[in-house]
Short mmCIF file of C-alpha atoms in Angstrom, two decimals:
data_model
loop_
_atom_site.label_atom_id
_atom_site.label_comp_id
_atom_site.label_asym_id
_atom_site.label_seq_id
_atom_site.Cartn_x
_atom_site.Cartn_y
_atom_site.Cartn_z
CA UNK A 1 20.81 167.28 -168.47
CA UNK A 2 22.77 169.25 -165.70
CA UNK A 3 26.27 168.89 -165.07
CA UNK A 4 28.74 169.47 -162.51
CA UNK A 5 31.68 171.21 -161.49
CA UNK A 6 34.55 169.04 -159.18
CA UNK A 7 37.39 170.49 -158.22
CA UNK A 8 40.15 168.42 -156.55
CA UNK A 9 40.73 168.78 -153.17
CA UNK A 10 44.29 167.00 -153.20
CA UNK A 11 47.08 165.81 -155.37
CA UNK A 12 48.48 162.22 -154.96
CA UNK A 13 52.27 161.61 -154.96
CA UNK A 14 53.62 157.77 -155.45
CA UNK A 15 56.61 156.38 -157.23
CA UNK A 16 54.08 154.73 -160.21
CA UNK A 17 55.15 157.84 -163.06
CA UNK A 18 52.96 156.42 -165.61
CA UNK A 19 50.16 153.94 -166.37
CA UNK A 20 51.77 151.23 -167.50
CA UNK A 21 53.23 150.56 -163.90
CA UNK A 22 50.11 151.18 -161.71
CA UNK A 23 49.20 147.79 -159.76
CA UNK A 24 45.47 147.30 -160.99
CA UNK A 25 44.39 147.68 -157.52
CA UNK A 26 46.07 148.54 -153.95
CA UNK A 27 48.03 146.22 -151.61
CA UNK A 28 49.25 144.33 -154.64
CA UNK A 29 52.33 145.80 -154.53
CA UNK A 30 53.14 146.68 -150.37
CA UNK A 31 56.10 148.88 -151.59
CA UNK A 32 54.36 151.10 -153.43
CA UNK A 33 53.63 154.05 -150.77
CA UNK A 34 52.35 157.36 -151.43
CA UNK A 35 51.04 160.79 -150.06
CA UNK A 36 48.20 162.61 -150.47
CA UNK A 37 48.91 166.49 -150.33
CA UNK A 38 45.80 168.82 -149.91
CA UNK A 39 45.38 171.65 -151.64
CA UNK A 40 43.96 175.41 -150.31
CA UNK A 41 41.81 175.93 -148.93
CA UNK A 42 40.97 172.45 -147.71
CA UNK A 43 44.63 172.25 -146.30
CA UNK A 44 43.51 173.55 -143.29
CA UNK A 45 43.84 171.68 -140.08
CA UNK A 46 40.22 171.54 -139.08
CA UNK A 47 39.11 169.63 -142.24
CA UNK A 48 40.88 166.51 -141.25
CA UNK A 49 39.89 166.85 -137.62
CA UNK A 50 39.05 163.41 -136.06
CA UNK A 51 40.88 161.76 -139.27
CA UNK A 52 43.52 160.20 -137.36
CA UNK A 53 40.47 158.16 -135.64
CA UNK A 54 40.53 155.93 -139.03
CA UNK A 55 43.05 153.28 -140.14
CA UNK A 56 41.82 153.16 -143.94
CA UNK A 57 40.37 156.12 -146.16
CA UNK A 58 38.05 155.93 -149.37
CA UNK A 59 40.09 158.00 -152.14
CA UNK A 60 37.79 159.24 -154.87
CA UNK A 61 39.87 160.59 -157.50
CA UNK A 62 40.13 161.02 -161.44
CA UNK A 63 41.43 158.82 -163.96
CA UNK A 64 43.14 162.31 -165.57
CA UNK A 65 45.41 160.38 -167.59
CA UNK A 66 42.56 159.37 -170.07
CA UNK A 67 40.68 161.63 -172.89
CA UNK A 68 37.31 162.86 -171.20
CA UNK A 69 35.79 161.85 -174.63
CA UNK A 70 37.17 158.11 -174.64
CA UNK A 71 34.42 156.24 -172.32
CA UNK A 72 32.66 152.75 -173.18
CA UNK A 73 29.39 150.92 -172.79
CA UNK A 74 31.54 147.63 -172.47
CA UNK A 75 35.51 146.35 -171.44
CA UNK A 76 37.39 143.97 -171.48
CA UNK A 77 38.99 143.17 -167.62
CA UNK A 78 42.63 141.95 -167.13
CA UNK A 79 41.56 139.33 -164.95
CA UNK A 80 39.18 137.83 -168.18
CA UNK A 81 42.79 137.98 -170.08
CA UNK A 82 41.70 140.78 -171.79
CA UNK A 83 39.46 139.23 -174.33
CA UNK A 84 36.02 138.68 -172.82
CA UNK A 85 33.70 141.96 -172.99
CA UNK A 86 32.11 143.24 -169.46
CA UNK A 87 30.06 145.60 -169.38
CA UNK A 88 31.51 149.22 -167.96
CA UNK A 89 29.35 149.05 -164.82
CA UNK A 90 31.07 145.79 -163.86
CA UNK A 91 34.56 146.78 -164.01
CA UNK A 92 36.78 148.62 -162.74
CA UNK A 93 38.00 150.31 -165.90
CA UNK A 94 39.20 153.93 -166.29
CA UNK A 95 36.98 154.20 -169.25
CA UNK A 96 34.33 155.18 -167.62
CA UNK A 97 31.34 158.16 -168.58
CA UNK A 98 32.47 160.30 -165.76
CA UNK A 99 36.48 158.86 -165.34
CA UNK A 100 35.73 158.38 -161.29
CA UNK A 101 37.83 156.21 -159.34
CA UNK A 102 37.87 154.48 -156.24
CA UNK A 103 40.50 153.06 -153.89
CA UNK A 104 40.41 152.26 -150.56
CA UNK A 105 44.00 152.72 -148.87
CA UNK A 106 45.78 152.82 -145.47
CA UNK A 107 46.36 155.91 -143.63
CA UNK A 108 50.01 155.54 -141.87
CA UNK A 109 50.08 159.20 -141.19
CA UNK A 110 49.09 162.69 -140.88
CA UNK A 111 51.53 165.24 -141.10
CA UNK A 112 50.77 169.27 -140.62
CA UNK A 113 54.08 171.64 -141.60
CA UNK A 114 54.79 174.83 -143.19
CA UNK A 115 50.84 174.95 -144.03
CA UNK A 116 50.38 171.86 -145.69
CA UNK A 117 48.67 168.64 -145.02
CA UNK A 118 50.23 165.55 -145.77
CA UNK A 119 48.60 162.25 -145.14
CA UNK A 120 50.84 159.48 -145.64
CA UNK A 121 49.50 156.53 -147.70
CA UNK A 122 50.15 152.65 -147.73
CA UNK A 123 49.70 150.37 -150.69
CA UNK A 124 48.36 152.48 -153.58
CA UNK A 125 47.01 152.28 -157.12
CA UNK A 126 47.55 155.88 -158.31
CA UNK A 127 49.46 157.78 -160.63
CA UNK A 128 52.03 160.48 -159.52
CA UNK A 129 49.51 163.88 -159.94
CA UNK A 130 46.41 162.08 -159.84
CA UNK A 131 43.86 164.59 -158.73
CA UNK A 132 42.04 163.53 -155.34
CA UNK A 133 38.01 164.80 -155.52
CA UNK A 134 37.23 163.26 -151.93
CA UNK A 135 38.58 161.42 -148.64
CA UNK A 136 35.52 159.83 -146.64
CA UNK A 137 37.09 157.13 -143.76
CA UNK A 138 36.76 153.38 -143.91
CA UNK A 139 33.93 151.66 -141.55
CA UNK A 140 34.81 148.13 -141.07
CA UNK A 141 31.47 147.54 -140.17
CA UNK A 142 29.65 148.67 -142.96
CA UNK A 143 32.63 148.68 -145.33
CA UNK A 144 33.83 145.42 -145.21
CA UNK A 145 31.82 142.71 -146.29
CA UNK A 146 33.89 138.93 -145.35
CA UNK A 147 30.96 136.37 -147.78
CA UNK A 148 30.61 138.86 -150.21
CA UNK A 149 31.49 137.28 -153.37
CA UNK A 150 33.23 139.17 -156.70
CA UNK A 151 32.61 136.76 -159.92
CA UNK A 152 35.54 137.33 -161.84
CA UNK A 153 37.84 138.51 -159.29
CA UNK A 154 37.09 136.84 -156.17
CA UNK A 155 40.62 136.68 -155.11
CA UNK A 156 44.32 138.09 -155.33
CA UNK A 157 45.74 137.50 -158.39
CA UNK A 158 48.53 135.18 -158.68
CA UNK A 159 52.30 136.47 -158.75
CA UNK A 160 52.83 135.92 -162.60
CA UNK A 161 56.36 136.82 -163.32
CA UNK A 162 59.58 135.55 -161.74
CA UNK A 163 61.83 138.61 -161.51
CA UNK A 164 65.73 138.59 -161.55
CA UNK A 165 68.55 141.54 -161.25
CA UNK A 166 71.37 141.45 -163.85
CA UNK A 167 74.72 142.70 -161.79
CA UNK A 168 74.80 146.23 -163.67
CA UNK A 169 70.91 146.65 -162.40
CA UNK A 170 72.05 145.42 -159.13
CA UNK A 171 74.95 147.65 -158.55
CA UNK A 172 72.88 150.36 -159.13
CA UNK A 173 70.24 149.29 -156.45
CA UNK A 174 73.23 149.30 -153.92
CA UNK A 175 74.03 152.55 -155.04
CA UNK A 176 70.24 153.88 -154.70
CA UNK A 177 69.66 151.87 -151.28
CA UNK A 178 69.84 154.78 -149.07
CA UNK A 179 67.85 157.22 -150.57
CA UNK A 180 65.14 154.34 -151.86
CA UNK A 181 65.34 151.29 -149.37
CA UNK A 182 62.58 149.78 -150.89
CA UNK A 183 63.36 150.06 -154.73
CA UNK A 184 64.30 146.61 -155.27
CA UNK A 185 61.51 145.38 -153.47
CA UNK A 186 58.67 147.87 -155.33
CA UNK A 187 60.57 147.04 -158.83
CA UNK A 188 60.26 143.46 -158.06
CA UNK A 189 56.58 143.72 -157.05
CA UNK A 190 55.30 145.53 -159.85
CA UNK A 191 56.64 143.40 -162.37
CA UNK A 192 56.02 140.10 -161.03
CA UNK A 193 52.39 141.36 -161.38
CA UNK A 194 53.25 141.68 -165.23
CA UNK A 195 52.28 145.11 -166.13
CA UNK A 196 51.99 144.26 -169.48
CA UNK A 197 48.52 144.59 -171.14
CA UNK A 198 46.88 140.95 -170.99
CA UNK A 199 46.18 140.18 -174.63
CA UNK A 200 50.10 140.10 -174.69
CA UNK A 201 51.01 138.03 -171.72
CA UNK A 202 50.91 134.79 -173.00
CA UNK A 203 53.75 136.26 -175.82
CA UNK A 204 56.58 133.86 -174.66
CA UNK A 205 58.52 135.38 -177.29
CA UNK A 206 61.44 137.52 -175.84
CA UNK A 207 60.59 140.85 -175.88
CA UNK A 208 62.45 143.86 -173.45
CA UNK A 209 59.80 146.71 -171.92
CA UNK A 210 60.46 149.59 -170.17
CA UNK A 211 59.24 150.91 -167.26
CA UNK A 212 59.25 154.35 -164.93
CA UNK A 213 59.55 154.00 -160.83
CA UNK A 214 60.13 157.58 -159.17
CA UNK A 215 62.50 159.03 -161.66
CA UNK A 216 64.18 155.96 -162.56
CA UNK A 217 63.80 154.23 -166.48
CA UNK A 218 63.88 150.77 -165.78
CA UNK A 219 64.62 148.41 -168.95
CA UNK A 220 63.57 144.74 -168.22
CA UNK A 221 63.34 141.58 -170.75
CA UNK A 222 60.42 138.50 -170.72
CA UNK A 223 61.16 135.50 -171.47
CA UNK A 224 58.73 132.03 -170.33
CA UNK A 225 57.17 134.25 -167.64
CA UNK A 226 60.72 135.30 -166.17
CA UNK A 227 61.63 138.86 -165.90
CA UNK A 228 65.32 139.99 -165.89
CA UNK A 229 65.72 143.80 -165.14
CA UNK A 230 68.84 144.51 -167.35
CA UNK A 231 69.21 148.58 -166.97
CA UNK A 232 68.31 151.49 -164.49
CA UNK A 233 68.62 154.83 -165.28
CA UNK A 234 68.27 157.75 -163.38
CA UNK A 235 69.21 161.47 -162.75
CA UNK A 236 71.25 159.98 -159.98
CA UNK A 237 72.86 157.76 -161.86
CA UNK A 238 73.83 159.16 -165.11
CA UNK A 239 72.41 162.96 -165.24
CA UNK A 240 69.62 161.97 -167.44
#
């Protein structure tokens, strides 16, 4: 069998600093903006001529945050409540023979400085680091597909947490709302999605989880579907 050599071609940056708090797909969480930086020597101009022509881009990139050995024949998709087996090819799982990923994302911006490329992303699904292998632009009119139908996932998922501040979290936001004007809003939007791994989300038992959001470590408690975000720590905050 022959194999094949990809290098990446960009590195993604977004608040989302591990797994646990990547939306399972983009636009679920509209606060969750990223950049894609190219790397030499496709950071060079030319390669992105005509890109600014395209509202959306095709990202293929790799799942590099799971073991190249771990790969399945069959999963078991969130939106089955994690106990119905799919086969691979009809998921989206990162467990996948050759750990490729696609996402299709806005393009807000293209920025060219000090000899780097910079396109600025909407709504994104990626881990901070996640190695880009390809951009190709969106075609709405090949791309987009309004009676096509998805069986298990034929629409957005539900909001299925309520979420709630305690004051100490809150003061903190204040403090933060300069620099991050949109930390309450992606904190809120990531865990009303309930991040939590779906065999567990119908615990109604109070349990507290902990999340990472740029560098912040945000501590949150569940209890009957409502989320309470008790602690934020950050460099900022307290030097850690």
């Amino acid at each position: 069998m022959m194999t094949y050599q990809i290098d990446p071609i960009g590195i993604i940056r977004s608040p989302y600093s591990e797994k646990f708090a990547v939306p399972r797909q983009p636009n679920l969480v509209s606060a969750g903006k990223g950049e894609l930086h190219l790397l030499a020597p496709y950071n060079d101009p030319t390669s992105i001529k005509g890109l600014e022509q395209f509202s959306h881009l095709w990202l293929l990139f790799l799942f590099h945050h799971i073991d190249p050995e771990k790969w399945r024949l069959t999963v078991r998709p969130p939106r089955l409540g994690g106990n119905k087996t799919m086969g691979v090819f009809a998921s989206r799982s990162p467990f996948r023979p050759n750990h490729i990923g696609l996402s299709a994302v806005e393009l807000k911006d293209i920025i060219i400085e000090n000899k780097q490329i910079i396109l600025k992303l909407g709504s994104l699904d990626l881990i901070d680091g996640t190695p880009i292998i390809d951009i190709k632009p969106y075609l709405p009119y090949c791309d987009s597909h309004p009676n096509a139908f998805a069986g298990y996932a034929q629409s957005t998922p539900d909001e299925k947490l309520t979420v709630e501040f305690s004051q100490k979290a809150q003061l903190v936001l204040d403090l933060q709302k300069q620099n991050y004007p949109q930390l309450t809003e992606l904190i809120t939007q990531v865990i009303s999605q309930d991040p939590r791994p779906a065999y567990k989300q119908n615990n109604n038992s109070e349990q507290t989880y902990g999340i990472t959001l740029y560098h912040f470590n945000i501590k949150w408690k569940i209890a009957n579907n409502h989320a309470i975000i008790e602690h934020i720590y950050g460099k900022d905050i307290d030097g850690k």
